[in-house]
Amino acid sequence: MAKEKVAAPANKGGKQKKKKWGTSKVKDKLNNVTTIDQKLYDRIIKDGPTMNMITIATFTERFKVSGAISRRAMKELLSKDLIERVGEYNSSNPIYHGLQVKVKKDEDEGKKKKGKKGKKQE
């Protein structure tokens, strides 16, 4: 009788589903360009300096190029003084910012100042 009481609760739960191990989502492979043509080069020269923060990852994501191409393009922009380095402390992953970003901000501030009228002081 004692054996039946012990076995009964184990059978009440019903049959469990088999556990699945290792089910993960497969990431799509990126098809980044490994060579650049003149059209892409012109786009990099035009749009690169307008980026606020430029790293290898942001460059590859925006222009869909490989890491080696993005490093070479960043060196090209740096040699033409279109971008500048932010800090000298990190040599392996340099961080840059575009110089044309400041120009746009200064122009916006100038428009705001012209648009506002001064209040009379009493």
PDB file of N, CA and C in Angstrom, residues 1-14:
ATOM      1  N   MET A   1       0.812  -1.189   0.000  1.00  0.00           N
ATOM      2  CA  MET A   1       0.000   0.000   0.000  1.00  0.00           C
ATOM      3  C   MET A   1       0.864   1.265   0.000  1.00  0.00           C
ATOM      4  N   ALA A   2       1.944   1.214   0.755  1.00  0.00           N
ATOM      5  CA  ALA A   2       2.830   2.367   0.843  1.00  0.00           C
ATOM      6  C   ALA A   2       3.495   2.641  -0.504  1.00  0.00           C
ATOM      7  N   LYS A   3       3.811   1.578  -1.233  1.00  0.00           N
ATOM      8  CA  LYS A   3       4.460   1.751  -2.523  1.00  0.00           C
ATOM      9  C   LYS A   3       3.514   2.406  -3.527  1.00  0.00           C
ATOM     10  N   GLU A   4       2.250   2.112  -3.485  1.00  0.00           N
ATOM     11  CA  GLU A   4       1.278   2.699  -4.399  1.00  0.00           C
ATOM     12  C   GLU A   4       1.113   4.192  -4.152  1.00  0.00           C
ATOM     13  N   LYS A   5       1.158   4.623  -2.885  1.00  0.00           N
ATOM     14  CA  LYS A   5       1.023   6.047  -2.571  1.00  0.00           C
ATOM     15  C   LYS A   5       2.211   6.845  -3.101  1.00  0.00           C
ATOM     16  N   VAL A   6       3.380   6.282  -3.057  1.00  0.00           N
ATOM     17  CA  VAL A   6       4.570   6.975  -3.541  1.00  0.00           C
ATOM     18  C   VAL A   6       4.535   7.073  -5.066  1.00  0.00           C
ATOM     19  N   ALA A   7       4.120   6.057  -5.747  1.00  0.00           N
ATOM     20  CA  ALA A   7       4.127   6.029  -7.200  1.00  0.00           C
ATOM     21  C   ALA A   7       3.002   6.869  -7.797  1.00  0.00           C
ATOM     22  N   ALA A   8       1.909   7.036  -7.104  1.00  0.00           N
ATOM     23  CA  ALA A   8       0.760   7.749  -7.639  1.00  0.00           C
ATOM     24  C   ALA A   8       1.050   9.224  -7.941  1.00  0.00           C
ATOM     25  N   PRO A   9       1.682  10.001  -7.074  1.00  0.00           N
ATOM     26  CA  PRO A   9       1.928  11.404  -7.406  1.00  0.00           C
ATOM     27  C   PRO A   9       2.841  11.585  -8.617  1.00  0.00           C
ATOM     28  N   ALA A  10       3.751  10.679  -8.849  1.00  0.00           N
ATOM     29  CA  ALA A  10       4.654  10.794  -9.984  1.00  0.00           C
ATOM     30  C   ALA A  10       3.901  10.620 -11.296  1.00  0.00           C
ATOM     31  N   ASN A  11       2.871   9.799 -11.319  1.00  0.00           N
ATOM     32  CA  ASN A  11       2.122   9.545 -12.540  1.00  0.00           C
ATOM     33  C   ASN A  11       1.069  10.613 -12.814  1.00  0.00           C
ATOM     34  N   LYS A  12       0.708  11.419 -11.835  1.00  0.00           N
ATOM     35  CA  LYS A  12      -0.351  12.407 -12.021  1.00  0.00           C
ATOM     36  C   LYS A  12       0.060  13.563 -12.941  1.00  0.00           C
ATOM     37  N   GLY A  13       1.328  13.856 -12.992  1.00  0.00           N
ATOM     38  CA  GLY A  13       1.791  15.018 -13.747  1.00  0.00           C
ATOM     39  C   GLY A  13       1.624  14.886 -15.245  1.00  0.00           C
ATOM     40  N   GLY A  14       1.529  13.716 -15.763  1.00  0.00           N
ATOM     41  CA  GLY A  14       1.408  13.528 -17.198  1.00  0.00           C
ATOM     42  C   GLY A  14       2.782  13.511 -17.857  1.00  0.00           C
TER      43      GLY A  14
END
